[in-house]
PDB file of C-alpha atoms in Angstrom:
ATOM      1  CA  MET A   1      49.291  -8.242 108.546  1.00  0.00           C
ATOM      2  CA  THR A   2      47.702  -4.494 107.760  1.00  0.00           C
ATOM      3  CA  THR A   3      49.284  -2.413 105.228  1.00  0.00           C
ATOM      4  CA  LEU A   4      49.404   1.295 104.739  1.00  0.00           C
ATOM      5  CA  VAL A   5      49.963   1.823 101.328  1.00  0.00           C
ATOM      6  CA  LEU A   6      50.811   5.964 100.567  1.00  0.00           C
ATOM      7  CA  SER A   7      51.332   7.687  97.484  1.00  0.00           C
ATOM      8  CA  SER A   8      54.639   8.154  95.408  1.00  0.00           C
ATOM      9  CA  ARG A   9      54.202  12.121  96.663  1.00  0.00           C
ATOM     10  CA  HIS A  10      56.601  13.008 100.345  1.00  0.00           C
ATOM     11  CA  SER A  11      54.840  14.752 102.348  1.00  0.00           C
ATOM     12  CA  GLU A  12      55.280  15.711 105.565  1.00  0.00           C
ATOM     13  CA  ASP A  13      51.807  14.276 106.455  1.00  0.00           C
ATOM     14  CA  ASN A  14      52.390  10.883 104.643  1.00  0.00           C
ATOM     15  CA  GLN A  15      56.266  11.037 106.611  1.00  0.00           C
ATOM     16  CA  ILE A  16      54.483  11.071 109.978  1.00  0.00           C
ATOM     17  CA  LEU A  17      51.956   8.453 109.245  1.00  0.00           C
ATOM     18  CA  TRP A  18      54.569   6.167 108.006  1.00  0.00           C
ATOM     19  CA  ARG A  19      56.525   6.645 111.385  1.00  0.00           C
ATOM     20  CA  GLU A  20      53.345   5.478 113.074  1.00  0.00           C
ATOM     21  CA  ALA A  21      52.659   2.697 110.902  1.00  0.00           C
ATOM     22  CA  ILE A  22      56.147   1.201 111.765  1.00  0.00           C
ATOM     23  CA  ARG A  23      55.276   1.922 115.657  1.00  0.00           C
ATOM     24  CA  ARG A  24      51.328   0.098 114.899  1.00  0.00           C
ATOM     25  CA  ASP A  25      54.433  -3.089 112.901  1.00  0.00           C
ATOM     26  CA  TRP A  26      52.903  -1.946 109.682  1.00  0.00           C
ATOM     27  CA  SER A  27      54.255  -2.994 106.364  1.00  0.00           C
ATOM     28  CA  ILE A  28      54.551   0.154 103.988  1.00  0.00           C
ATOM     29  CA  VAL A  29      54.722   0.738  99.940  1.00  0.00           C
ATOM     30  CA  ARG A  30      54.601   3.462  98.350  1.00  0.00           C
ATOM     31  CA  ALA A  31      52.473   3.833  95.082  1.00  0.00           C
ATOM     32  CA  ARG A  32      54.295   5.008  92.141  1.00  0.00           C
ATOM     33  CA  GLY A  33      51.561   7.171  90.189  1.00  0.00           C
ATOM     34  CA  ILE A  34      48.499   4.544  89.988  1.00  0.00           C
ATOM     35  CA  ARG A  35      51.163   1.885  89.682  1.00  0.00           C
ATOM     36  CA  VAL A  36      50.794  -0.296  93.198  1.00  0.00           C
ATOM     37  CA  PRO A  37      52.900  -3.283  93.645  1.00  0.00           C
ATOM     38  CA  GLU A  38      51.668  -6.889  94.318  1.00  0.00           C
ATOM     39  CA  ILE A  39      50.325  -7.229  99.046  1.00  0.00           C
ATOM     40  CA  GLN A  40      49.474 -10.511  99.993  1.00  0.00           C
ATOM     41  CA  ASP A  41      48.272  -8.533 103.051  1.00  0.00           C
ATOM     42  CA  ALA A  42      44.179  -8.331 104.333  1.00  0.00           C
ATOM     43  CA  GLU A  43      44.430  -5.559 105.650  1.00  0.00           C
ATOM     44  CA  ILE A  44      45.171  -2.497 103.360  1.00  0.00           C
ATOM     45  CA  VAL A  45      45.330   1.024 104.086  1.00  0.00           C
ATOM     46  CA  ILE A  46      45.294   3.938 101.513  1.00  0.00           C
ATOM     47  CA  TYR A  47      46.276   7.423 102.266  1.00  0.00           C
ATOM     48  CA  ALA A  48      47.119   9.035  99.025  1.00  0.00           C
ATOM     49  CA  GLU A  49      46.082  12.473  96.927  1.00  0.00           C
ATOM     50  CA  SER A  50      42.646  12.105  95.722  1.00  0.00           C
ATOM     51  CA  LEU A  51      44.199  12.280  91.997  1.00  0.00           C
ATOM     52  CA  PHE A  52      45.103   8.299  92.722  1.00  0.00           C
ATOM     53  CA  ALA A  53      44.042   7.263  96.010  1.00  0.00           C
ATOM     54  CA  PRO A  54      40.284   5.893  94.245  1.00  0.00           C
ATOM     55  CA  THR A  55      42.889   4.099  91.193  1.00  0.00           C
ATOM     56  CA  ILE A  56      44.983   2.620  93.460  1.00  0.00           C
ATOM     57  CA  ALA A  57      41.804   1.676  95.531  1.00  0.00           C
ATOM     58  CA  ASP A  58      40.498  -0.609  92.349  1.00  0.00           C
ATOM     59  CA  CYS A  59      43.760  -1.846  91.739  1.00  0.00           C
ATOM     60  CA  PHE A  60      43.043  -3.784  95.350  1.00  0.00           C
ATOM     61  CA  ASN A  61      39.648  -4.518  94.921  1.00  0.00           C
ATOM     62  CA  ARG A  62      38.837  -2.174  97.724  1.00  0.00           C
ATOM     63  CA  THR A  63      35.883   0.848  98.331  1.00  0.00           C
ATOM     64  CA  LEU A  64      37.091   4.376  99.956  1.00  0.00           C
ATOM     65  CA  LEU A  65      34.460   6.193 101.838  1.00  0.00           C
ATOM     66  CA  THR A  66      33.711   9.415 100.540  1.00  0.00           C
ATOM     67  CA  PRO A  67      31.412  12.071 101.267  1.00  0.00           C
ATOM     68  CA  PRO A  68      28.932  13.114  98.808  1.00  0.00           C
ATOM     69  CA  GLU A  69      29.044  15.568  96.436  1.00  0.00           C
ATOM     70  CA  ASP A  70      25.740  17.343  97.975  1.00  0.00           C
ATOM     71  CA  TRP A  71      26.567  16.504 101.255  1.00  0.00           C
ATOM     72  CA  LEU A  72      27.561  20.031 102.626  1.00  0.00           C
ATOM     73  CA  VAL A  73      24.029  21.480 100.366  1.00  0.00           C
ATOM     74  CA  GLN A  74      22.133  18.861 102.479  1.00  0.00           C
ATOM     75  CA  LEU A  75      22.470  20.330 105.916  1.00  0.00           C
ATOM     76  CA  PRO A  76      19.506  22.840 107.209  1.00  0.00           C
ATOM     77  CA  TRP A  77      21.468  26.307 107.196  1.00  0.00           C
ATOM     78  CA  GLU A  78      21.962  26.801 111.139  1.00  0.00           C
ATOM     79  CA  TYR A  79      24.926  24.487 110.322  1.00  0.00           C
ATOM     80  CA  THR A  80      26.361  26.048 107.145  1.00  0.00           C
ATOM     81  CA  ARG A  81      25.428  29.947 107.931  1.00  0.00           C
ATOM     82  CA  ARG A  82      25.561  30.769 104.282  1.00  0.00           C
ATOM     83  CA  SER A  83      24.000  29.986 100.752  1.00  0.00           C
ATOM     84  CA  ILE A  84      25.038  26.640  98.833  1.00  0.00           C
ATOM     85  CA  GLU A  85      24.779  25.029  95.494  1.00  0.00           C
ATOM     86  CA  LEU A  86      25.892  21.931  94.157  1.00  0.00           C
ATOM     87  CA  MET A  87      25.528  22.690  89.875  1.00  0.00           C
ATOM     88  CA  ARG A  88      27.790  21.870  86.853  1.00  0.00           C
ATOM     89  CA  LEU A  89      30.956  23.760  85.866  1.00  0.00           C
ATOM     90  CA  GLY A  90      29.155  25.067  82.573  1.00  0.00           C
ATOM     91  CA  GLU A  91      26.744  26.352  85.051  1.00  0.00           C
ATOM     92  CA  ALA A  92      28.737  28.678  87.582  1.00  0.00           C
ATOM     93  CA  ARG A  93      31.041  29.993  84.646  1.00  0.00           C
ATOM     94  CA  VAL A  94      27.643  32.292  84.451  1.00  0.00           C
ATOM     95  CA  ILE A  95      27.158  33.563  87.417  1.00  0.00           C
ATOM     96  CA  ARG A  96      28.183  37.262  87.341  1.00  0.00           C
ATOM     97  CA  ARG A  97      28.703  38.006  91.588  1.00  0.00           C
ATOM     98  CA  PRO A  98      31.587  36.782  93.640  1.00  0.00           C
ATOM     99  CA  ALA A  99      31.378  33.840  95.242  1.00  0.00           C
ATOM    100  CA  PHE A 100      32.987  30.744  96.853  1.00  0.00           C
ATOM    101  CA  ILE A 101      33.537  28.071  94.324  1.00  0.00           C
ATOM    102  CA  LYS A 102      35.443  24.760  94.691  1.00  0.00           C
ATOM    103  CA  PRO A 103      35.040  20.905  93.281  1.00  0.00           C
ATOM    104  CA  PRO A 104      32.930  18.496  96.632  1.00  0.00           C
ATOM    105  CA  ASN A 105      36.137  16.293  96.695  1.00  0.00           C
ATOM    106  CA  ASP A 106      38.892  16.846  94.543  1.00  0.00           C
ATOM    107  CA  LYS A 107      41.275  19.504  94.690  1.00  0.00           C
ATOM    108  CA  LEU A 108      41.090  19.852  90.452  1.00  0.00           C
ATOM    109  CA  PHE A 109      41.533  23.360  90.976  1.00  0.00           C
ATOM    110  CA  GLU A 110      41.720  26.425  93.967  1.00  0.00           C
ATOM    111  CA  ALA A 111      39.108  27.028  96.106  1.00  0.00           C
ATOM    112  CA  ARG A 112      38.764  30.615  96.294  1.00  0.00           C
ATOM    113  CA  VAL A 113      36.195  33.744  96.358  1.00  0.00           C
ATOM    114  CA  TYR A 114      35.561  34.255  92.302  1.00  0.00           C
ATOM    115  CA  ARG A 115      34.635  37.542  91.226  1.00  0.00           C
ATOM    116  CA  THR A 116      32.314  36.645  88.361  1.00  0.00           C
ATOM    117  CA  GLY A 117      32.286  32.593  86.905  1.00  0.00           C
ATOM    118  CA  GLU A 118      34.037  33.546  83.299  1.00  0.00           C
ATOM    119  CA  GLU A 119      37.623  33.998  86.437  1.00  0.00           C
ATOM    120  CA  LEU A 120      36.758  29.985  86.319  1.00  0.00           C
ATOM    121  CA  PRO A 121      39.900  27.316  84.954  1.00  0.00           C
ATOM    122  CA  VAL A 122      39.428  26.856  81.239  1.00  0.00           C
ATOM    123  CA  ASP A 123      40.976  23.278  81.077  1.00  0.00           C
ATOM    124  CA  PHE A 124      37.918  21.332  83.147  1.00  0.00           C
ATOM    125  CA  ASP A 125      35.019  19.523  81.631  1.00  0.00           C
ATOM    126  CA  GLU A 126      32.116  21.824  82.157  1.00  0.00           C
ATOM    127  CA  GLU A 127      29.903  19.071  83.815  1.00  0.00           C
ATOM    128  CA  LEU A 128      32.712  18.884  86.180  1.00  0.00           C
ATOM    129  CA  SER A 129      30.592  18.966  89.778  1.00  0.00           C
ATOM    130  CA  VAL A 130      31.294  22.441  91.951  1.00  0.00           C
ATOM    131  CA  LEU A 131      30.347  24.028  94.613  1.00  0.00           C
ATOM    132  CA  VAL A 132      28.635  27.934  94.727  1.00  0.00           C
ATOM    133  CA  SER A 133      28.534  29.379  98.084  1.00  0.00           C
ATOM    134  CA  THR A 134      28.527  32.631  99.650  1.00  0.00           C
ATOM    135  CA  PRO A 135      31.643  34.397 100.699  1.00  0.00           C
ATOM    136  CA  VAL A 136      32.106  34.667 103.831  1.00  0.00           C
ATOM    137  CA  GLU A 137      35.177  35.496 106.325  1.00  0.00           C
ATOM    138  CA  TRP A 138      35.868  33.113 108.967  1.00  0.00           C
ATOM    139  CA  ALA A 139      37.930  33.619 112.020  1.00  0.00           C
ATOM    140  CA  VAL A 140      39.340  30.363 112.762  1.00  0.00           C
ATOM    141  CA  GLU A 141      39.272  26.891 111.407  1.00  0.00           C
ATOM    142  CA  PHE A 142      39.678  23.410 112.788  1.00  0.00           C
ATOM    143  CA  ARG A 143      39.963  20.344 111.181  1.00  0.00           C
ATOM    144  CA  CYS A 144      38.135  16.946 112.814  1.00  0.00           C
ATOM    145  CA  PHE A 145      38.965  13.705 112.541  1.00  0.00           C
ATOM    146  CA  CYS A 146      35.658  12.137 113.005  1.00  0.00           C
ATOM    147  CA  LEU A 147      34.623   7.673 113.281  1.00  0.00           C
ATOM    148  CA  ASP A 148      31.319   7.149 114.151  1.00  0.00           C
ATOM    149  CA  GLY A 149      29.721   9.975 115.733  1.00  0.00           C
ATOM    150  CA  GLN A 150      32.767  11.218 117.273  1.00  0.00           C
ATOM    151  CA  ILE A 151      35.710  13.102 116.454  1.00  0.00           C
ATOM    152  CA  GLU A 152      38.378  11.790 116.949  1.00  0.00           C
ATOM    153  CA  THR A 153      41.229  14.286 117.066  1.00  0.00           C
ATOM    154  CA  VAL A 154      40.942  18.057 116.312  1.00  0.00           C
ATOM    155  CA  SER A 155      43.132  20.817 115.419  1.00  0.00           C
ATOM    156  CA  PRO A 156      43.003  24.829 114.182  1.00  0.00           C
ATOM    157  CA  TYR A 157      44.463  25.008 110.115  1.00  0.00           C
ATOM    158  CA  LEU A 158      43.773  28.983 109.646  1.00  0.00           C
ATOM    159  CA  ARG A 159      43.622  31.652 112.107  1.00  0.00           C
ATOM    160  CA  ASP A 160      42.256  35.022 110.698  1.00  0.00           C
ATOM    161  CA  GLY A 161      43.248  33.657 107.503  1.00  0.00           C
ATOM    162  CA  LYS A 162      47.042  32.101 108.651  1.00  0.00           C
ATOM    163  CA  LEU A 163      48.093  28.334 108.551  1.00  0.00           C
ATOM    164  CA  ALA A 164      47.369  27.333 112.145  1.00  0.00           C
ATOM    165  CA  CYS A 165      51.162  26.613 111.980  1.00  0.00           C
ATOM    166  CA  LEU A 166      52.699  29.517 113.086  1.00  0.00           C
ATOM    167  CA  SER A 167      51.113  29.300 116.042  1.00  0.00           C
ATOM    168  CA  HIS A 168      52.011  25.795 117.082  1.00  0.00           C
ATOM    169  CA  PHE A 169      48.358  24.904 116.397  1.00  0.00           C
ATOM    170  CA  GLU A 170      47.309  26.879 119.597  1.00  0.00           C
ATOM    171  CA  SER A 171      43.839  26.404 120.203  1.00  0.00           C
ATOM    172  CA  SER A 172      42.094  27.352 123.625  1.00  0.00           C
ATOM    173  CA  SER A 173      39.965  25.097 126.257  1.00  0.00           C
ATOM    174  CA  LEU A 174      36.827  27.026 125.073  1.00  0.00           C
ATOM    175  CA  GLU A 175      37.060  26.698 121.614  1.00  0.00           C
ATOM    176  CA  LEU A 176      37.749  22.599 121.471  1.00  0.00           C
ATOM    177  CA  GLU A 177      34.398  23.048 123.391  1.00  0.00           C
ATOM    178  CA  ALA A 178      32.545  24.992 121.619  1.00  0.00           C
ATOM    179  CA  VAL A 179      33.600  22.777 118.592  1.00  0.00           C
ATOM    180  CA  HIS A 180      33.429  19.502 120.103  1.00  0.00           C
ATOM    181  CA  SER A 181      29.586  20.915 120.672  1.00  0.00           C
ATOM    182  CA  PHE A 182      28.682  21.664 117.489  1.00  0.00           C
ATOM    183  CA  THR A 183      30.511  19.132 115.628  1.00  0.00           C
ATOM    184  CA  ALA A 184      28.513  16.848 117.613  1.00  0.00           C
ATOM    185  CA  ASP A 185      25.348  18.290 116.915  1.00  0.00           C
ATOM    186  CA  VAL A 186      26.942  18.379 112.814  1.00  0.00           C
ATOM    187  CA  LEU A 187      27.564  14.281 112.878  1.00  0.00           C
ATOM    188  CA  ALA A 188      24.272  13.307 114.710  1.00  0.00           C
ATOM    189  CA  ALA A 189      22.016  15.483 112.181  1.00  0.00           C
ATOM    190  CA  SER A 190      23.966  14.193 109.234  1.00  0.00           C
ATOM    191  CA  LYS A 191      24.432  10.463 110.451  1.00  0.00           C
ATOM    192  CA  SER A 192      22.386   8.533 107.974  1.00  0.00           C
ATOM    193  CA  SER A 193      23.636  10.651 104.610  1.00  0.00           C
ATOM    194  CA  ARG A 194      27.865  11.002 105.707  1.00  0.00           C
ATOM    195  CA  PRO A 195      30.494   8.259 105.861  1.00  0.00           C
ATOM    196  CA  ARG A 196      31.529   7.305 109.200  1.00  0.00           C
ATOM    197  CA  ALA A 197      35.321   7.519 108.992  1.00  0.00           C
ATOM    198  CA  CYS A 198      35.555  10.978 107.381  1.00  0.00           C
ATOM    199  CA  VAL A 199      36.666  14.259 108.177  1.00  0.00           C
ATOM    200  CA  VAL A 200      34.309  17.350 108.745  1.00  0.00           C
ATOM    201  CA  ASP A 201      36.036  20.994 108.906  1.00  0.00           C
ATOM    202  CA  ILE A 202      34.274  24.017 110.967  1.00  0.00           C
ATOM    203  CA  GLY A 203      34.906  27.071 111.459  1.00  0.00           C
ATOM    204  CA  LEU A 204      33.854  30.155 113.861  1.00  0.00           C
ATOM    205  CA  LEU A 205      32.802  33.171 111.225  1.00  0.00           C
ATOM    206  CA  GLN A 206      33.711  36.465 112.156  1.00  0.00           C
ATOM    207  CA  SER A 207      29.681  37.067 113.230  1.00  0.00           C
ATOM    208  CA  GLY A 208      30.686  34.740 115.799  1.00  0.00           C
ATOM    209  CA  LYS A 209      27.937  32.154 115.171  1.00  0.00           C
ATOM    210  CA  TRP A 210      29.475  28.799 114.082  1.00  0.00           C
ATOM    211  CA  ALA A 211      29.646  27.063 110.771  1.00  0.00           C
ATOM    212  CA  VAL A 212      30.247  23.644 108.583  1.00  0.00           C
ATOM    213  CA  VAL A 213      33.163  24.445 106.423  1.00  0.00           C
ATOM    214  CA  GLU A 214      33.254  20.973 103.984  1.00  0.00           C
ATOM    215  CA  ALA A 215      33.860  17.676 104.515  1.00  0.00           C
ATOM    216  CA  ASN A 216      36.696  15.797 103.355  1.00  0.00           C
ATOM    217  CA  ALA A 217      38.037  12.320 103.131  1.00  0.00           C
ATOM    218  CA  ALA A 218      39.544  11.360 105.234  1.00  0.00           C
ATOM    219  CA  TRP A 219      42.000   9.174 103.498  1.00  0.00           C
ATOM    220  CA  GLY A 220      43.149  12.315 101.183  1.00  0.00           C
ATOM    221  CA  SER A 221      43.045  14.661 104.158  1.00  0.00           C
ATOM    222  CA  GLY A 222      45.957  16.816 105.799  1.00  0.00           C
ATOM    223  CA  LEU A 223      46.862  16.688 109.334  1.00  0.00           C
ATOM    224  CA  TYR A 224      47.801  19.793 110.853  1.00  0.00           C
ATOM    225  CA  GLY A 225      48.164  19.350 114.505  1.00  0.00           C
ATOM    226  CA  CYS A 226      46.311  16.486 114.931  1.00  0.00           C
ATOM    227  CA  ASN A 227      46.850  13.041 116.960  1.00  0.00           C
ATOM    228  CA  PRO A 228      48.625  11.146 113.846  1.00  0.00           C
ATOM    229  CA  SER A 229      47.282   7.868 115.751  1.00  0.00           C
ATOM    230  CA  GLN A 230      44.132   8.980 116.286  1.00  0.00           C
ATOM    231  CA  ALA A 231      43.994  10.437 112.540  1.00  0.00           C
ATOM    232  CA  LEU A 232      45.528   7.003 111.394  1.00  0.00           C
ATOM    233  CA  ASN A 233      42.523   5.300 113.046  1.00  0.00           C
ATOM    234  CA  VAL A 234      40.047   7.029 111.384  1.00  0.00           C
ATOM    235  CA  ILE A 235      41.593   6.664 107.850  1.00  0.00           C
ATOM    236  CA  ARG A 236      41.973   2.906 108.460  1.00  0.00           C
ATOM    237  CA  GLU A 237      38.570   3.171 108.709  1.00  0.00           C
ATOM    238  CA  ALA A 238      37.624   5.167 105.435  1.00  0.00           C
ATOM    239  CA  ILE A 239      38.249   2.299 103.275  1.00  0.00           C
ATOM    240  CA  ILE A 240      36.123  -1.257 103.185  1.00  0.00           C
ATOM    241  CA  GLN A 241      38.120  -4.249 102.579  1.00  0.00           C
ATOM    242  CA  PRO A 242      36.918  -7.084 100.942  1.00  0.00           C
ATOM    243  CA  GLY A 243      35.066  -9.686 103.131  1.00  0.00           C
ATOM    244  CA  SER A 244      34.365  -7.151 106.046  1.00  0.00           C
ATOM    245  CA  GLU A 245      31.090  -5.721 108.026  1.00  0.00           C
ATOM    246  CA  ASN A 246      32.601  -2.302 107.859  1.00  0.00           C
ATOM    247  CA  SER A 247      29.542  -0.275 105.232  1.00  0.00           C
ATOM    248  CA  PHE A 248      29.819   3.601 104.025  1.00  0.00           C
ATOM    249  CA  HIS A 249      27.237   4.390 107.938  1.00  0.00           C
ATOM    250  CA  GLU A 250      28.282   4.234 110.914  1.00  0.00           C
ATOM    251  CA  SER A 251      28.463   0.960 112.714  1.00  0.00           C
ATOM    252  CA  THR A 252      25.151   1.861 114.732  1.00  0.00           C
ATOM    253  CA  LEU A 253      23.257   1.591 111.899  1.00  0.00           C
ATOM    254  CA  THR A 254      24.825  -2.075 110.161  1.00  0.00           C
ATOM    255  CA  GLN A 255      24.638  -3.457 113.507  1.00  0.00           C
TER     256      GLN A 255
END
C-alpha cells in the first residue's frame, strides 16, 4: 500500500492531490508541523512545503530529491539568457545594482528584483545560499513536471506578469510545442546534474527567446493547471524509499 503524507496547511493543491490519492485507493495522512503518525505502508509519498518536507522525510527514513543549489548556474547561456551567480546572503548584501535574488530551493524570503543588496531581509543567516541574476522580463512562464527526461504535464502560471489562472491556464498549441522542444533540450543537457523527478520552470522572454526560470523540487511545487494524476506520478518518484532501486539520476543511468 501507499500513503500520501500532506502538510498541516490546507491548500487548493494538496486538496487536489488528496482527491487523486483517494482515486488511487491510497491512504492519506496530514502531518502536524513536523510531527507525523506512525505509518506501516512500504511506500510513502510526501507533498509539503520546503520548511517541513525534509524533516518529515527524515522521520520516515526517506530521502527527497531536490535540484542542486547550483543547477541553474551550471546551465549554458543558451538555456538561461542571463548572468546567474550562486553566493552567500552576506555577499549579496554588498551588491549596488538591481538584481533578482532568491534562495535556490526554499521560499524563505520573497524572490524579486532588489534595487540593491541593502534591501535584502535581515533575519537570516549570512551564510544562506542565494541565486543572484540579471533582471529580465518574461512574456509567459510555464511549469513542467518532469520525470526521467520527459515532461509529464505542463501549465502556464504567469502571463505578462499576471497569474495564468485568470485566463484558465490557456496556452496555444504553438506555445506548448515550443515548451516541449526547449525543455527536452534543457533536460538532456542537465541529465547528470538534476534529479530524475523534478519541476523545471521555463519562460518566453520579451526578447522572444526561451529560457529556464528555475528548477524546483516536485514534492513542494504548486500544480497550477497541471494534470493532477501526472503531477502525482512525478511527486511519487521524487523520494527514495528504503531498499528501492530509485536514485537521484534517471533510471536509464542506473540500469
